[in-house]
Each structure stands twice: as structure tokens, then as C-alpha cells.
PDB file of C-alpha atoms and ligand atoms in Angstrom:
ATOM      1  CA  UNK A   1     -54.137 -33.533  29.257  1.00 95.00           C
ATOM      2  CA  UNK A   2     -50.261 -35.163  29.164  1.00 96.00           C
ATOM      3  CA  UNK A   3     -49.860 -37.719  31.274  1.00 98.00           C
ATOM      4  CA  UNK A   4     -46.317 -39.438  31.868  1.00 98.00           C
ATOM      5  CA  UNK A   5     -45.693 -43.372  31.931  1.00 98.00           C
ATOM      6  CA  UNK A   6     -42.688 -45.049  33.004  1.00 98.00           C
ATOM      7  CA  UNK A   7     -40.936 -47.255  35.528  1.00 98.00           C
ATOM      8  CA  UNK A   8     -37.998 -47.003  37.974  1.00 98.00           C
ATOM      9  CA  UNK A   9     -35.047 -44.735  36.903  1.00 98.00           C
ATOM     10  CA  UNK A  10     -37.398 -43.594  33.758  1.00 98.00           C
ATOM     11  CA  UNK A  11     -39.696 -43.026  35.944  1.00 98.00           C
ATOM     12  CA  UNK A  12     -37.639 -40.541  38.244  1.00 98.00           C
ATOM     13  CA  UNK A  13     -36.300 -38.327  35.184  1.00 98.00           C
ATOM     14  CA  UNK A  14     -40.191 -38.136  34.352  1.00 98.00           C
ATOM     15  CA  UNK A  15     -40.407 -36.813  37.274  1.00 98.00           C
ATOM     16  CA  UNK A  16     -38.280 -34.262  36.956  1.00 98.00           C
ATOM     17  CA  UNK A  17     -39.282 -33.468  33.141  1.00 98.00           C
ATOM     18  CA  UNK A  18     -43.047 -32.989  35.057  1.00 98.00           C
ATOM     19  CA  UNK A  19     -41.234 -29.946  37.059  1.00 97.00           C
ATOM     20  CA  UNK A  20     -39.482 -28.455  34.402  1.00 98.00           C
ATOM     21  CA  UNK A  21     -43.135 -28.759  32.331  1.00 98.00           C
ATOM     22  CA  UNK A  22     -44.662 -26.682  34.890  1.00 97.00           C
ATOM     23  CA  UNK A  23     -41.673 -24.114  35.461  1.00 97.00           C
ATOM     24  CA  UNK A  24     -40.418 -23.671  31.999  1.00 97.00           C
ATOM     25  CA  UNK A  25     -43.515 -24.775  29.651  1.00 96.00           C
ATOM     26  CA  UNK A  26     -46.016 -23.695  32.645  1.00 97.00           C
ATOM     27  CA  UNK A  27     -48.008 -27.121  31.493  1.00 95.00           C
ATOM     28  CA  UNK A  28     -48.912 -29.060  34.241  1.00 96.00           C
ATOM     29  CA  UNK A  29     -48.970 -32.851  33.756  1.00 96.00           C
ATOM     30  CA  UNK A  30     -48.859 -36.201  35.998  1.00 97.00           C
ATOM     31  CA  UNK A  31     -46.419 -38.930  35.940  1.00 98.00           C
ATOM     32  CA  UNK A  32     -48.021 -41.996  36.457  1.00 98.00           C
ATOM     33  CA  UNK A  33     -46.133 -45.177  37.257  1.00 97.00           C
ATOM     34  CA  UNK A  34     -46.911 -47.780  34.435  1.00 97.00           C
ATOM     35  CA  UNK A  35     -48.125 -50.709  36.655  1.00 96.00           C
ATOM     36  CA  UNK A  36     -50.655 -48.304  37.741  1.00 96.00           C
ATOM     37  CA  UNK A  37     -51.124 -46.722  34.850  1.00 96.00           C
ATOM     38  CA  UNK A  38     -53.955 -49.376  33.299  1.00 93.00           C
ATOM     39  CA  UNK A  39     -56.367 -48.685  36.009  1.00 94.00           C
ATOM     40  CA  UNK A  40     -56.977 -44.946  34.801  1.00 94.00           C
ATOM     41  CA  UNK A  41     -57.357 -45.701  31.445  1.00 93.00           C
ATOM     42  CA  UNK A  42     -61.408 -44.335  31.763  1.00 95.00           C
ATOM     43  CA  UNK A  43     -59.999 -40.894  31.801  1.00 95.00           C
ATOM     44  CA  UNK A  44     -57.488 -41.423  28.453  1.00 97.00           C
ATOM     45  CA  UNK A  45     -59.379 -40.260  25.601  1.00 97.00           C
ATOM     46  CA  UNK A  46     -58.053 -38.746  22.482  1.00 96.00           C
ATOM     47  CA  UNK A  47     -57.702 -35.428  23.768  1.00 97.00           C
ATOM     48  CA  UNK A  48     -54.696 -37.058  25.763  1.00 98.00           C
ATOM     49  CA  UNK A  49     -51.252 -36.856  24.647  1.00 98.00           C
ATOM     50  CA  UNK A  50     -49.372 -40.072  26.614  1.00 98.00           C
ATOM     51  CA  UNK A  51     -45.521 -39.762  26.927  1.00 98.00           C
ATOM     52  CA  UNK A  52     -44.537 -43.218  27.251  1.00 98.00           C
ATOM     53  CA  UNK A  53     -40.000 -43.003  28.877  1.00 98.00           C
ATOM     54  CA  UNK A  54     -37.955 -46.430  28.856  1.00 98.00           C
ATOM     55  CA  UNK A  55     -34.529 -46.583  28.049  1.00 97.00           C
ATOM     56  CA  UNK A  56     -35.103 -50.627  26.989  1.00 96.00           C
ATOM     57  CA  UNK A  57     -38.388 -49.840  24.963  1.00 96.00           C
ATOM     58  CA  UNK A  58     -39.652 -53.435  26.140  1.00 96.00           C
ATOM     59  CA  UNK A  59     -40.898 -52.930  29.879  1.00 97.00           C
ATOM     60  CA  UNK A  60     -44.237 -54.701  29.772  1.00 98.00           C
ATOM     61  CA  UNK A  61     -46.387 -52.461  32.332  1.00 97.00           C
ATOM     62  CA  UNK A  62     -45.078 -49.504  29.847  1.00 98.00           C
ATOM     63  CA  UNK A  63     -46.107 -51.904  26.345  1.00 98.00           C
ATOM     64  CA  UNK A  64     -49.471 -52.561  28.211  1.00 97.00           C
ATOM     65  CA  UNK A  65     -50.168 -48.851  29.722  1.00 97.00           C
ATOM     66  CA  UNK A  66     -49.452 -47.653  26.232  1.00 97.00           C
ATOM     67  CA  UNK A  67     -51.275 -50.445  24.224  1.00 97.00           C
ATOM     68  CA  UNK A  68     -54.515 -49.008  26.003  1.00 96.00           C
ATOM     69  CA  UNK A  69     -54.261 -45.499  26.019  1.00 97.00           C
ATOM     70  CA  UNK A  70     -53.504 -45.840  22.604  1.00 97.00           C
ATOM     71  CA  UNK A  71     -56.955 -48.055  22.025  1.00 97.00           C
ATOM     72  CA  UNK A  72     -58.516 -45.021  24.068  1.00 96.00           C
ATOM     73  CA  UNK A  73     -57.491 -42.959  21.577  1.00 97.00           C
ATOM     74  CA  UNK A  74     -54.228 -41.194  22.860  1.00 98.00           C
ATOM     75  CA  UNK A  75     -51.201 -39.948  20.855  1.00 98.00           C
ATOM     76  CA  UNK A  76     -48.165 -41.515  22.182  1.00 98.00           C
ATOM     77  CA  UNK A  77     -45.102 -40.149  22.326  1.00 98.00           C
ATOM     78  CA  UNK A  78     -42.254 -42.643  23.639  1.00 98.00           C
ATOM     79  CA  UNK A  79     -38.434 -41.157  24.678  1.00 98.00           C
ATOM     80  CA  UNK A  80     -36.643 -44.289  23.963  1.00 98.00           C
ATOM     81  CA  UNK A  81     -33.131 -45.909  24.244  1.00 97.00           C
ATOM     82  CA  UNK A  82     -33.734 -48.877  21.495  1.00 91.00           C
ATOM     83  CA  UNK A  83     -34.961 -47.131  18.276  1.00 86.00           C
ATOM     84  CA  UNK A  84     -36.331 -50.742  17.074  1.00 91.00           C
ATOM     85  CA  UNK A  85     -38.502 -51.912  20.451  1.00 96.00           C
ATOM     86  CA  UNK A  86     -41.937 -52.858  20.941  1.00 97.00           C
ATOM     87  CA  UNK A  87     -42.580 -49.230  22.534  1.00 98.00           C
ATOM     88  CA  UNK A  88     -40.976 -47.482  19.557  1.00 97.00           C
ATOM     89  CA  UNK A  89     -43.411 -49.430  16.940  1.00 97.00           C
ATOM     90  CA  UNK A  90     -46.279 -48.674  19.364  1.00 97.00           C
ATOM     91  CA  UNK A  91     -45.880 -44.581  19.294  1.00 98.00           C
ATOM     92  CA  UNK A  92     -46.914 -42.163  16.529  1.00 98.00           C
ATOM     93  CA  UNK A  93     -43.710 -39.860  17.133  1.00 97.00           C
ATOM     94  CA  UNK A  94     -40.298 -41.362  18.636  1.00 98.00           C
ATOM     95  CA  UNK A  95     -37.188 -39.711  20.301  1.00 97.00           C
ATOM     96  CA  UNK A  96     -34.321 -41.219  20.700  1.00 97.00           C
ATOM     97  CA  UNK A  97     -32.065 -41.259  23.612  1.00 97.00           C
ATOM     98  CA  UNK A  98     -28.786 -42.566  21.551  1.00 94.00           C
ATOM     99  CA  UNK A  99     -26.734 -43.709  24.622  1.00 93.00           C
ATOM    100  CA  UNK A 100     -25.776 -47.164  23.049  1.00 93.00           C
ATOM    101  CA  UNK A 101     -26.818 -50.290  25.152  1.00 90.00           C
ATOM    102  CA  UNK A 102     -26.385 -50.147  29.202  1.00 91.00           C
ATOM    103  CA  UNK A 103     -24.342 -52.925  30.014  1.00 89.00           C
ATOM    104  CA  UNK A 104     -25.254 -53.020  33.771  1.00 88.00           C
ATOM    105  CA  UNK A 105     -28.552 -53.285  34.942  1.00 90.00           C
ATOM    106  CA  UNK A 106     -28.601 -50.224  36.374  1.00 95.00           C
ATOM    107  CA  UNK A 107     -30.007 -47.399  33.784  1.00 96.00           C
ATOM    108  CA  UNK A 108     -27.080 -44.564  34.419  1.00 96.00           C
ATOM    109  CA  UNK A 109     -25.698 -42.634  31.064  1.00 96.00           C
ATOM    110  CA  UNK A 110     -29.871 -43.106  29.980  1.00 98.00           C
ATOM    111  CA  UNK A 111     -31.174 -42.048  33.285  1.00 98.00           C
ATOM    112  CA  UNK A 112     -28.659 -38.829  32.001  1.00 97.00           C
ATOM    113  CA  UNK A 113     -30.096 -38.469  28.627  1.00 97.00           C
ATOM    114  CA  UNK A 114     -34.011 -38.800  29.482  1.00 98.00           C
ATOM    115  CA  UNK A 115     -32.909 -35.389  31.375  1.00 98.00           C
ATOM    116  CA  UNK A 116     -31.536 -33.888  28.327  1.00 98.00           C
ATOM    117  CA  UNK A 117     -34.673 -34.184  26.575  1.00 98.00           C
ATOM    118  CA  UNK A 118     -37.095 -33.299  29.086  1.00 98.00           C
ATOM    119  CA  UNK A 119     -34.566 -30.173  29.279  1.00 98.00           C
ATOM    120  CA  UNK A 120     -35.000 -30.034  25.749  1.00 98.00           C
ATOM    121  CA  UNK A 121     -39.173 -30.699  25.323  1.00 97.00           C
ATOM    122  CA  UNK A 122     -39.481 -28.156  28.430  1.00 98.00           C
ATOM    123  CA  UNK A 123     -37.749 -25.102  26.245  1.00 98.00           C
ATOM    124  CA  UNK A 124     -39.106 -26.220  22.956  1.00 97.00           C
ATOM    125  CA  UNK A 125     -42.922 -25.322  24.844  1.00 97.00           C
ATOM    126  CA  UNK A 126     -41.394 -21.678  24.509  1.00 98.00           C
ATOM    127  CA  UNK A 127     -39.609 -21.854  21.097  1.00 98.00           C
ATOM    128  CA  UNK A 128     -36.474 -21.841  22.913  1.00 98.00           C
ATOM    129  CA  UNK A 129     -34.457 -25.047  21.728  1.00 97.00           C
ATOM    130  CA  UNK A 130     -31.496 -23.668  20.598  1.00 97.00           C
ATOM    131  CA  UNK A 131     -31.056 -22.040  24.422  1.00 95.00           C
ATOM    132  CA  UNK A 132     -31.417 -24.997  26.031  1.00 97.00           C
ATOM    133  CA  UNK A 133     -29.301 -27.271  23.238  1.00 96.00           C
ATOM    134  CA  UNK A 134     -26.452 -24.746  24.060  1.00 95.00           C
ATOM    135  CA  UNK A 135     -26.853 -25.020  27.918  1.00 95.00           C
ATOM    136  CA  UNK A 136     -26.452 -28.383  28.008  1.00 96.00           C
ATOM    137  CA  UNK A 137     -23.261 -28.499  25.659  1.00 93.00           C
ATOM    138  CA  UNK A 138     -21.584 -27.203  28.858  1.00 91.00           C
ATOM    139  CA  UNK A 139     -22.794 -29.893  31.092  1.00 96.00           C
ATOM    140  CA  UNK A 140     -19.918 -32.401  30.265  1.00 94.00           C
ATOM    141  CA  UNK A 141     -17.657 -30.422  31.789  1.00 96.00           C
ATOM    142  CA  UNK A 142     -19.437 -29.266  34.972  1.00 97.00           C
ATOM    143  CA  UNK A 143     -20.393 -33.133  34.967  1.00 96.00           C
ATOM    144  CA  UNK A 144     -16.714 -34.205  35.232  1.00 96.00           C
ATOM    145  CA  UNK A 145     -16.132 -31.957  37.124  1.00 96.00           C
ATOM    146  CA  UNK A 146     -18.687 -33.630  39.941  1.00 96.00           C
ATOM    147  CA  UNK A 147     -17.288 -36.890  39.529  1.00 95.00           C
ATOM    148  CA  UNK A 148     -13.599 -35.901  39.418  1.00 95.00           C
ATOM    149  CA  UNK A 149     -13.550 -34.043  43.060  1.00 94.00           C
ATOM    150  CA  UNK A 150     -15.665 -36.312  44.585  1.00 97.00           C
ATOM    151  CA  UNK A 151     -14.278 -39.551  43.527  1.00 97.00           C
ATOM    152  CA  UNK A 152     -12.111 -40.339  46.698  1.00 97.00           C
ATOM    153  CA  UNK A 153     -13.866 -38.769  49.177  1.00 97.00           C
ATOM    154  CA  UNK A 154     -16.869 -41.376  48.603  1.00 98.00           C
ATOM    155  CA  UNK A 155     -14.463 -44.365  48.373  1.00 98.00           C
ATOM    156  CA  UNK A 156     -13.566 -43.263  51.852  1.00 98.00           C
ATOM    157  CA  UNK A 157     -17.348 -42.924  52.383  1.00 98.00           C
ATOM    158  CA  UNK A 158     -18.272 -46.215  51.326  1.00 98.00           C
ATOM    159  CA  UNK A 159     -15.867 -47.778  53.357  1.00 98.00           C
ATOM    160  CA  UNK A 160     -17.166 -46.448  56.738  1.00 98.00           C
ATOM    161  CA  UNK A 161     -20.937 -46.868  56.098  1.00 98.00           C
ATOM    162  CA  UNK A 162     -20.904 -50.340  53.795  1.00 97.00           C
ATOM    163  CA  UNK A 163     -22.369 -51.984  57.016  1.00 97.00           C
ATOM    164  CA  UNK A 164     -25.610 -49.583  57.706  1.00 97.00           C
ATOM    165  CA  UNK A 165     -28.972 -51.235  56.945  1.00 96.00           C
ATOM    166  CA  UNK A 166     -30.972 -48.126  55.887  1.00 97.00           C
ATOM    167  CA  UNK A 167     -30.142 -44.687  54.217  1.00 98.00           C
ATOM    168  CA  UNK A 168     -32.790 -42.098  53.564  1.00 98.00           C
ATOM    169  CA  UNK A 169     -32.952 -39.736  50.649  1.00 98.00           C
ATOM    170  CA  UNK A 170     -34.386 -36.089  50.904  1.00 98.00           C
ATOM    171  CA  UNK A 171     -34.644 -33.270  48.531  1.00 98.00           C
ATOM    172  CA  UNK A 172     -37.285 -30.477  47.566  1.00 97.00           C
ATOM    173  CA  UNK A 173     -39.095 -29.206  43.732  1.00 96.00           C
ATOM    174  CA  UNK A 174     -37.015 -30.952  41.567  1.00 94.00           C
ATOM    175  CA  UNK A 175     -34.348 -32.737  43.248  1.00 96.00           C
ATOM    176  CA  UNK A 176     -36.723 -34.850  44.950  1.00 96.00           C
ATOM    177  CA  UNK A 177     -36.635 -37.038  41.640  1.00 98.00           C
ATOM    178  CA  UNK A 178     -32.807 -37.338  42.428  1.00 98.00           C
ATOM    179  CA  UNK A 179     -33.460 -37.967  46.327  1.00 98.00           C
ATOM    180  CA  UNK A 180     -35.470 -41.245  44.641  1.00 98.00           C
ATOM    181  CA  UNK A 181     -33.018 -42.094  42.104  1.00 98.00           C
ATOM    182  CA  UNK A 182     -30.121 -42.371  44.308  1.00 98.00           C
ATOM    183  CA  UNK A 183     -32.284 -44.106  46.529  1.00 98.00           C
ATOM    184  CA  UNK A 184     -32.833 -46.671  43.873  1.00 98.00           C
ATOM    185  CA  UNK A 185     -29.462 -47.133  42.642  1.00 98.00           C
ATOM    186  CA  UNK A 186     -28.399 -48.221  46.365  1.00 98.00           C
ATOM    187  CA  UNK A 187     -30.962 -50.432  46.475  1.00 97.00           C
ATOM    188  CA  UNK A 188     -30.912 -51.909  43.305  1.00 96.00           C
ATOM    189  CA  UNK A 189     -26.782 -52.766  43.183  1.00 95.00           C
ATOM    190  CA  UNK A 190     -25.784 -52.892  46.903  1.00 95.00           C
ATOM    191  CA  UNK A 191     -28.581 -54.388  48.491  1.00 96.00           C
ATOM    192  CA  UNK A 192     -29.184 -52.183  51.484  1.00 97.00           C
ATOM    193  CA  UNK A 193     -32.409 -50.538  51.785  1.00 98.00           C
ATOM    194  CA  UNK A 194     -32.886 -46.618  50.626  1.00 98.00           C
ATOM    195  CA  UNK A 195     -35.831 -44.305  51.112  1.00 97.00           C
ATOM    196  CA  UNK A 196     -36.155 -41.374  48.707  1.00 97.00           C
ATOM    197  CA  UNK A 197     -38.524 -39.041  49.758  1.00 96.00           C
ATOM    198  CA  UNK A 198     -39.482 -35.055  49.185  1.00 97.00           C
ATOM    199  CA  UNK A 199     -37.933 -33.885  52.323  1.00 97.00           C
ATOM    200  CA  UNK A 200     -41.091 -31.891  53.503  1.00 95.00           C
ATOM    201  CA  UNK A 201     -42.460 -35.411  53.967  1.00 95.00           C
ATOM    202  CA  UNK A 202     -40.079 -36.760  56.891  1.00 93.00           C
ATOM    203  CA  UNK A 203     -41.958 -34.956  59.352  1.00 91.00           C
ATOM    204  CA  UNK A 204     -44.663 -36.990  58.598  1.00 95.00           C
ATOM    205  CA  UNK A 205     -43.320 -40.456  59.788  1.00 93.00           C
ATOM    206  CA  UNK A 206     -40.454 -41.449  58.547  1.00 92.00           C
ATOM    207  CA  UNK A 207     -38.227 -39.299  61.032  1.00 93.00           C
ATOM    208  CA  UNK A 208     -39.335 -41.647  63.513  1.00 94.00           C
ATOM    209  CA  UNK A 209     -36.804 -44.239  61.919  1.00 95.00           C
ATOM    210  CA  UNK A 210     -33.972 -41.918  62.311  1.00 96.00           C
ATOM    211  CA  UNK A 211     -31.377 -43.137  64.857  1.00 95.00           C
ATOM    212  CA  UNK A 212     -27.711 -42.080  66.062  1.00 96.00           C
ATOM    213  CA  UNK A 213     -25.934 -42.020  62.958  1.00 97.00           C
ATOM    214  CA  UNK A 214     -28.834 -43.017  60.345  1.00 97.00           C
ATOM    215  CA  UNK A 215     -27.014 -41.846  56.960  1.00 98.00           C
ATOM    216  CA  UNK A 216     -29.602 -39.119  55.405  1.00 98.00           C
ATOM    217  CA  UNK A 217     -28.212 -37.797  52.121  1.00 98.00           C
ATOM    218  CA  UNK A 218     -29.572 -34.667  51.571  1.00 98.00           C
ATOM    219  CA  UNK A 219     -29.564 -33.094  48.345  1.00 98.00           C
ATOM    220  CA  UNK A 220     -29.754 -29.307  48.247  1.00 98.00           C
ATOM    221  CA  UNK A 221     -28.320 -27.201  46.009  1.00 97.00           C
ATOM    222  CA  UNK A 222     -27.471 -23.425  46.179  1.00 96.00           C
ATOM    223  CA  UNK A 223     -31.494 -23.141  44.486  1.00 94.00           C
ATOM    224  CA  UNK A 224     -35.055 -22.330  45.442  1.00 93.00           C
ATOM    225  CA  UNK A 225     -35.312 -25.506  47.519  1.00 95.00           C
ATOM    226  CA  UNK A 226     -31.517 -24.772  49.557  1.00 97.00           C
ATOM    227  CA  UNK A 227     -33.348 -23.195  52.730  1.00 96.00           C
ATOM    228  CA  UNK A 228     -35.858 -25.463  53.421  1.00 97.00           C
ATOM    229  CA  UNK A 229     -34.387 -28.818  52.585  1.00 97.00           C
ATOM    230  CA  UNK A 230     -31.913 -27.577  55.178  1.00 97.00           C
ATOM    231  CA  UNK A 231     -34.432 -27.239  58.008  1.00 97.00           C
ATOM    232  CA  UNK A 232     -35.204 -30.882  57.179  1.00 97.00           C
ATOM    233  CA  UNK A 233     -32.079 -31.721  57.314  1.00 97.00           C
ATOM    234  CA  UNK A 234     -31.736 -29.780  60.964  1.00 97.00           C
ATOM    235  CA  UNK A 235     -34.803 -32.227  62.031  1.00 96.00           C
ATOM    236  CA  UNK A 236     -32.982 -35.123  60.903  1.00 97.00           C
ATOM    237  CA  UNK A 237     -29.968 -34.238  62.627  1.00 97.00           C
ATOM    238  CA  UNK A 238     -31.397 -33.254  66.146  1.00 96.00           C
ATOM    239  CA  UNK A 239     -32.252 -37.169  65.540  1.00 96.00           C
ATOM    240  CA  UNK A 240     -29.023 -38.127  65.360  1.00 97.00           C
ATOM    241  CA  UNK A 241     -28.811 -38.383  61.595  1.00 97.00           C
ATOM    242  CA  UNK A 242     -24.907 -38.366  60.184  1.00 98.00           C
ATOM    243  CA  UNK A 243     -25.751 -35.678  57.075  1.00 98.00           C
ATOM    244  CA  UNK A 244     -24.175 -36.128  53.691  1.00 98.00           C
ATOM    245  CA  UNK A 245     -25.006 -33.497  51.592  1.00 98.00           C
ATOM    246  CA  UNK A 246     -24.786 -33.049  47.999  1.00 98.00           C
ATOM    247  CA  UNK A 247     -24.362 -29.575  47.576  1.00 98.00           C
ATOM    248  CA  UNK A 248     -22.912 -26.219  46.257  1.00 97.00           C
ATOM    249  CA  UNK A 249     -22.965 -24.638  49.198  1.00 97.00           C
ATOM    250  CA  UNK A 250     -21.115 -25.173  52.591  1.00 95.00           C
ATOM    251  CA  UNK A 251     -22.657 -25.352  55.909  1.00 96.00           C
ATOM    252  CA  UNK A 252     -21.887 -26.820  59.334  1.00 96.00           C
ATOM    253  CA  UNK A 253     -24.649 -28.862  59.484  1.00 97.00           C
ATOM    254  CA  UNK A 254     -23.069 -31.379  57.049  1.00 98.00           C
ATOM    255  CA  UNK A 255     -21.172 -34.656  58.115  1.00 98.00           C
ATOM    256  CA  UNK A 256     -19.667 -35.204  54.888  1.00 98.00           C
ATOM    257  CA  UNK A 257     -19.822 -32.735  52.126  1.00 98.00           C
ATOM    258  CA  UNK A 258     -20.706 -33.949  48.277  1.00 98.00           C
ATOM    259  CA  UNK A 259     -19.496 -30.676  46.385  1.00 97.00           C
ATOM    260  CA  UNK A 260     -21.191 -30.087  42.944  1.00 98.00           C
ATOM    261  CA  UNK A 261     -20.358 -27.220  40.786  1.00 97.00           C
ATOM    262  CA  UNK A 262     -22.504 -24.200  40.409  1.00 97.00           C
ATOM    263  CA  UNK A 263     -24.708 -24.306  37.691  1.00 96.00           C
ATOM    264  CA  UNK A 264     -28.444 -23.141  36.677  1.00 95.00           C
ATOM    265  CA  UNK A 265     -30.819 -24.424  38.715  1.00 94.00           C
ATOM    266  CA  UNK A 266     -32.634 -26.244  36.464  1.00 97.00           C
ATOM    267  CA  UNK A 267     -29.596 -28.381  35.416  1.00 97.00           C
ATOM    268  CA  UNK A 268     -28.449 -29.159  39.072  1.00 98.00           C
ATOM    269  CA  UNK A 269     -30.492 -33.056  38.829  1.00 98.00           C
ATOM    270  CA  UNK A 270     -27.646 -33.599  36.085  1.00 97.00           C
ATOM    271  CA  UNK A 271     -24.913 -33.050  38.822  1.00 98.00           C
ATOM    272  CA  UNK A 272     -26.502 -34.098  41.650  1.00 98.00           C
ATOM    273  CA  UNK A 273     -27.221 -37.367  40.166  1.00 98.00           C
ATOM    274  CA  UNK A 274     -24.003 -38.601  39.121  1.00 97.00           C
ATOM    275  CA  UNK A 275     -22.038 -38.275  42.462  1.00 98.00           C
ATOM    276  CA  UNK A 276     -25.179 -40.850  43.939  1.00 98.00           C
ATOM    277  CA  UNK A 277     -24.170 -43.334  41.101  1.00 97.00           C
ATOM    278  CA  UNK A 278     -21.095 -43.294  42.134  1.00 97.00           C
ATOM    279  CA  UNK A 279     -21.823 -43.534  45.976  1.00 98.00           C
ATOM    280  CA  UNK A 280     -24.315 -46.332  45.456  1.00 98.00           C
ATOM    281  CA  UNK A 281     -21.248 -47.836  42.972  1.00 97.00           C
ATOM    282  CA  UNK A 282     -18.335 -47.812  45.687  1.00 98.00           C
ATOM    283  CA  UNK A 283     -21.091 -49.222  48.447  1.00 98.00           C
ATOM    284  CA  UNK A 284     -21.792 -52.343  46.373  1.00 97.00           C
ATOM    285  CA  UNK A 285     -17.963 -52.764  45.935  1.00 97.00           C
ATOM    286  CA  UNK A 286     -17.096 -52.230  49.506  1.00 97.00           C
ATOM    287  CA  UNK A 287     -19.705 -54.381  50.694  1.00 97.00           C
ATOM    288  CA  UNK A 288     -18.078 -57.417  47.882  1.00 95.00           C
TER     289      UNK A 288
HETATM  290  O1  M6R B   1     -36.143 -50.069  30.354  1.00 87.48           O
HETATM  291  P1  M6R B   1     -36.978 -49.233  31.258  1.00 87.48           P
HETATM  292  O2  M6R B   1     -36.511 -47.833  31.376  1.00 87.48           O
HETATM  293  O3  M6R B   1     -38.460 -49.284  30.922  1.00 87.48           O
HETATM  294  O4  M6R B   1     -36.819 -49.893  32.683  1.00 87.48           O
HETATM  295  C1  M6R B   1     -37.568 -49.422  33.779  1.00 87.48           C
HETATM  296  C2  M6R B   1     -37.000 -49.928  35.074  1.00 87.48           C
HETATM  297  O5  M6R B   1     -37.102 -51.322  35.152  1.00 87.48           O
HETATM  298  C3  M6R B   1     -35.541 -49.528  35.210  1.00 87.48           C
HETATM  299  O6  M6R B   1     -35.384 -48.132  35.146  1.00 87.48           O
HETATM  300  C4  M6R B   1     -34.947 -50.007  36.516  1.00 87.48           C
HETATM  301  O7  M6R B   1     -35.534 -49.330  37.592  1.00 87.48           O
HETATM  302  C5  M6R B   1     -33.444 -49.768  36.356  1.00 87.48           C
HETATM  303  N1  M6R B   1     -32.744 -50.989  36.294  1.00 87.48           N
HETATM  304  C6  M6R B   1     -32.887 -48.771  37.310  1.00 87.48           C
HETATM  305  O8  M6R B   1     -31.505 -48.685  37.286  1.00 87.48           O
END
């Protein structure tokens, strides 16, 4: 069994790295948030490999997750931003996310790279490395590209919804690990409160929270999630929900349009995510 440890933003590119796992590698694993991660331990034994993901290498639910899977018997594998960290001296194998210290507290360019290699690990399970490394050579581009056309639009943005109290987060498959990232980064440097959620789920509850003009940021890409993220997003709306969408494709449903670039659809997280960094960046600044 693999089994997935991390916290926060590490924790949400795990999540993704556990879809592209199952669709590229066709390996299915969990992701299991470190501060819960002790309390499975009885089923770690040394049949278990234990992918430990923190950009600082020093989170202590990861060191302590880790420290006992590895007394169970597990290999651990750690994807790591600080090559000399407690985590790093802990694992049998290391990779290295080379992004060079985050100055903010929010995890951004690593939250970028953890992608990368999950991209990377997923193809490797085929022997396909070299495919992959080349794909994502061409994600610079398509990545400034994202932040280049959207960069006034969500100043604008910011400025008309710095006052709301709550914004929810929806996406499908993979892109529900974005949906919870750009959840997070609201949260964590603007101070208003953010949902993420698979978007399949708001029927479930949640929807009863949305009011005239709730903002619901709806990620859904021109992919195998686009047509039914969008019926959410209809439910939402016949609630009153103001929809901003971060998307490839146009459609009138939208209240504000986040446009990405086309690109394949398992690289869409890496442009999806960027435009919500930037979102949740012009918030905290509009809001002082
Ligand atoms: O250093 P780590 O990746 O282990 O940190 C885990 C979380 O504390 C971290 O990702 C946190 O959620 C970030 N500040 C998010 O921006």
C-alpha cells in the first residue's frame, strides 16, 4: 500500500498527485492528513511505502506521522523543499523541490513544484519520464500566460468583493485539490473565510449557505469534469450565487470569467492554481 502524508498546501498537491496515481500510474493510494495520520499507524507495516510532502521539511505532525510508520517498518519517501530538514534525515530516498526559501507564509512557487513531481512520479509508474519532463517545460509559458491576462481583471475583482464574509470553492476529479487550495490561500492571507469542496458535495449541505450574491469560484476547465461542475455551478446560481469561474471555456452562466489557457488536462491544476494566488493576493491588499 502507498499512503500520502502531509499538511495544508502539501497536502492539496498530494491530493492531486493521488489522482494522477490512479489515472496515469493506475495505483490507487490515500492521502492522509498528518495530524491524523498517527492514529492508523496499526495498518503501516513494511509492506507500506509512506510518501511523506512538506515544502519546510520540519512540520511536526509530518516528523511524528513519519517517525512511526517508519518504526512500523515503512519506506519513506519525503518530496521536500529544505534538502537538510528533520524530514529529509528521516527518509530512505529524498526529492527535492529546489524552489529556494518561501519568503511569505503562504507555500506558492512550492505548492507549484510538489505538482511537477507528482506529474513526474505519475509518468515514471509507466517509464514515461522524459514525456512528462518535456510537457512541463512548456508550462512557464502557458503559466504566464494565466497570470498576465488575468492580472487586472482580479484587481477590479478584489475591489468589489473585499467586504464578503464567505466564498466557496468547487471543482470535480482533480481540480477539487485546487477548489481547496485557493480556498486556503484566502483564508490563510486575507482573513475571510473559504470553503473548498468537490462540487458534487454542495448538494449535500453546504448550498444551504448560499445567499444573493455568495461569491462561488468555480473551477472547471474545458476537461472530463467541465459538464458537471457546471450543473453545480447552475445549483449555486439558482441560489443566488455571483459565479467566478476559472476556466477555458466561455459560458453565460459566469459572473466574472478567470480565462486559463488550453492545455492537457492533467496540467490544468498548474493554471488554475496560480490565478487563485493571485485573487486571494489582491483580496488581502484591498482589504489593508
Ligand atoms: O512546510 P509544510 O509544507 O509541511 O507546511 C504545511 C502547512 O503548514 C502549509 O502548507 C500551510 O498550509 C501553508 N502556509 C499554506 O500556504
Amino acid at each position: 500500500q502507498v499512503i500520502i502524508t502531509a499538511c495544508g498546501s502539501s497536502r492539496y498537491a498530494a491530493l492531486v498527485g493521488r489522482y494522477l496515481f490512479s489515472n496515469v500510474g493506475k495505483k490507487f493510494c490515500d492521502v492522509v492528513m498528518a495530524s491524523e495520520f498517527g492514529y492508523f499507524v496499526d495498518s503501516v507495516d513494511k509492506g507500506t511505502l509512506v510518501i511523506a510532502v512538506s515544502q519546510s521539511g520540519e512540520t511536526a505532525d509530518v516528523i511524528e506521522g513519519v517517525k512511526a510508520a517508519k518504526a512500523a517498518g515503512a519506506e519513506i519517501i519525503s518530496i521536500v523543499n529544505r534538502p537538510n530538514s528533520i524530514l529529509a534525515d528521516l527518509s530512505h530516498h529524498v526529492i527535492s523541490l529546489n524552489c529556494g526559501p518561501e519568503v511569505g507564509v503562504a507555500a506558492t512557487k512550492t505548492f507549484l513544484s510538489q505538482l511537477a513531481i507528482f506529474y513526474l512520479l505519475s509518468f515514471s509508474m509507466i517509464n514515461s519520464f522524459n514525456k512528462a519532463r518535456i510537457q512541463l517545460s512548456n508550462m512557464s509559458s502557458k503559466i504566464t500566460e494565466a497570470l498576465n491576462c488575468n492580472n487586472d481583471g482580479l484587481i477590479k475583482l478584489s475591489h468589489k468583493l473585499k467586504d464578503k464574509s464567505s466564498f466557496y470553492y468547487i471543482a470535480r476529479g482533480m481540480n477539487f485539490a485546487i477548489a481547496s487550495e485557493g480556498a486556503l490561500k484566502l483564508k490563510e492571507i486575507s482573513y475571510i473565510h473559504a470553503e473548498g469542496m468537490p462540487a458534487g458535495e454542495l448538494k449535500h449541505g453546504t448550498l444551504a449557505l448560499i445567499e444573493q450574491d455568495t461569491p462561488v469560484v468555480v473551477i472547471c476547465p474545458a476537461d472530463y469534469t467541465y459538464s458537471e461542475t457546471l450543473s453545480n455551478a447552475i445549483e449555486a446560481k439558482s441560489r443566488g450565487a455571483y459565479i467566478i469561474a476559472v476556466s477555458d471555456k466561455e459560458s453565460d452562466i459566469y459572473d466574472f470569467w478567470i480565462r486559463i489557457p488550453k492545455v492537457d488536462e492533467l496540467l490544468y491544476p498548474m493554471v488554475t492554481v496560480v490565478p487563485l494566488q493571485l485573487l486571494a493576493y489582491y483580496l488581502a491588499v484591498s482589504r489593508g
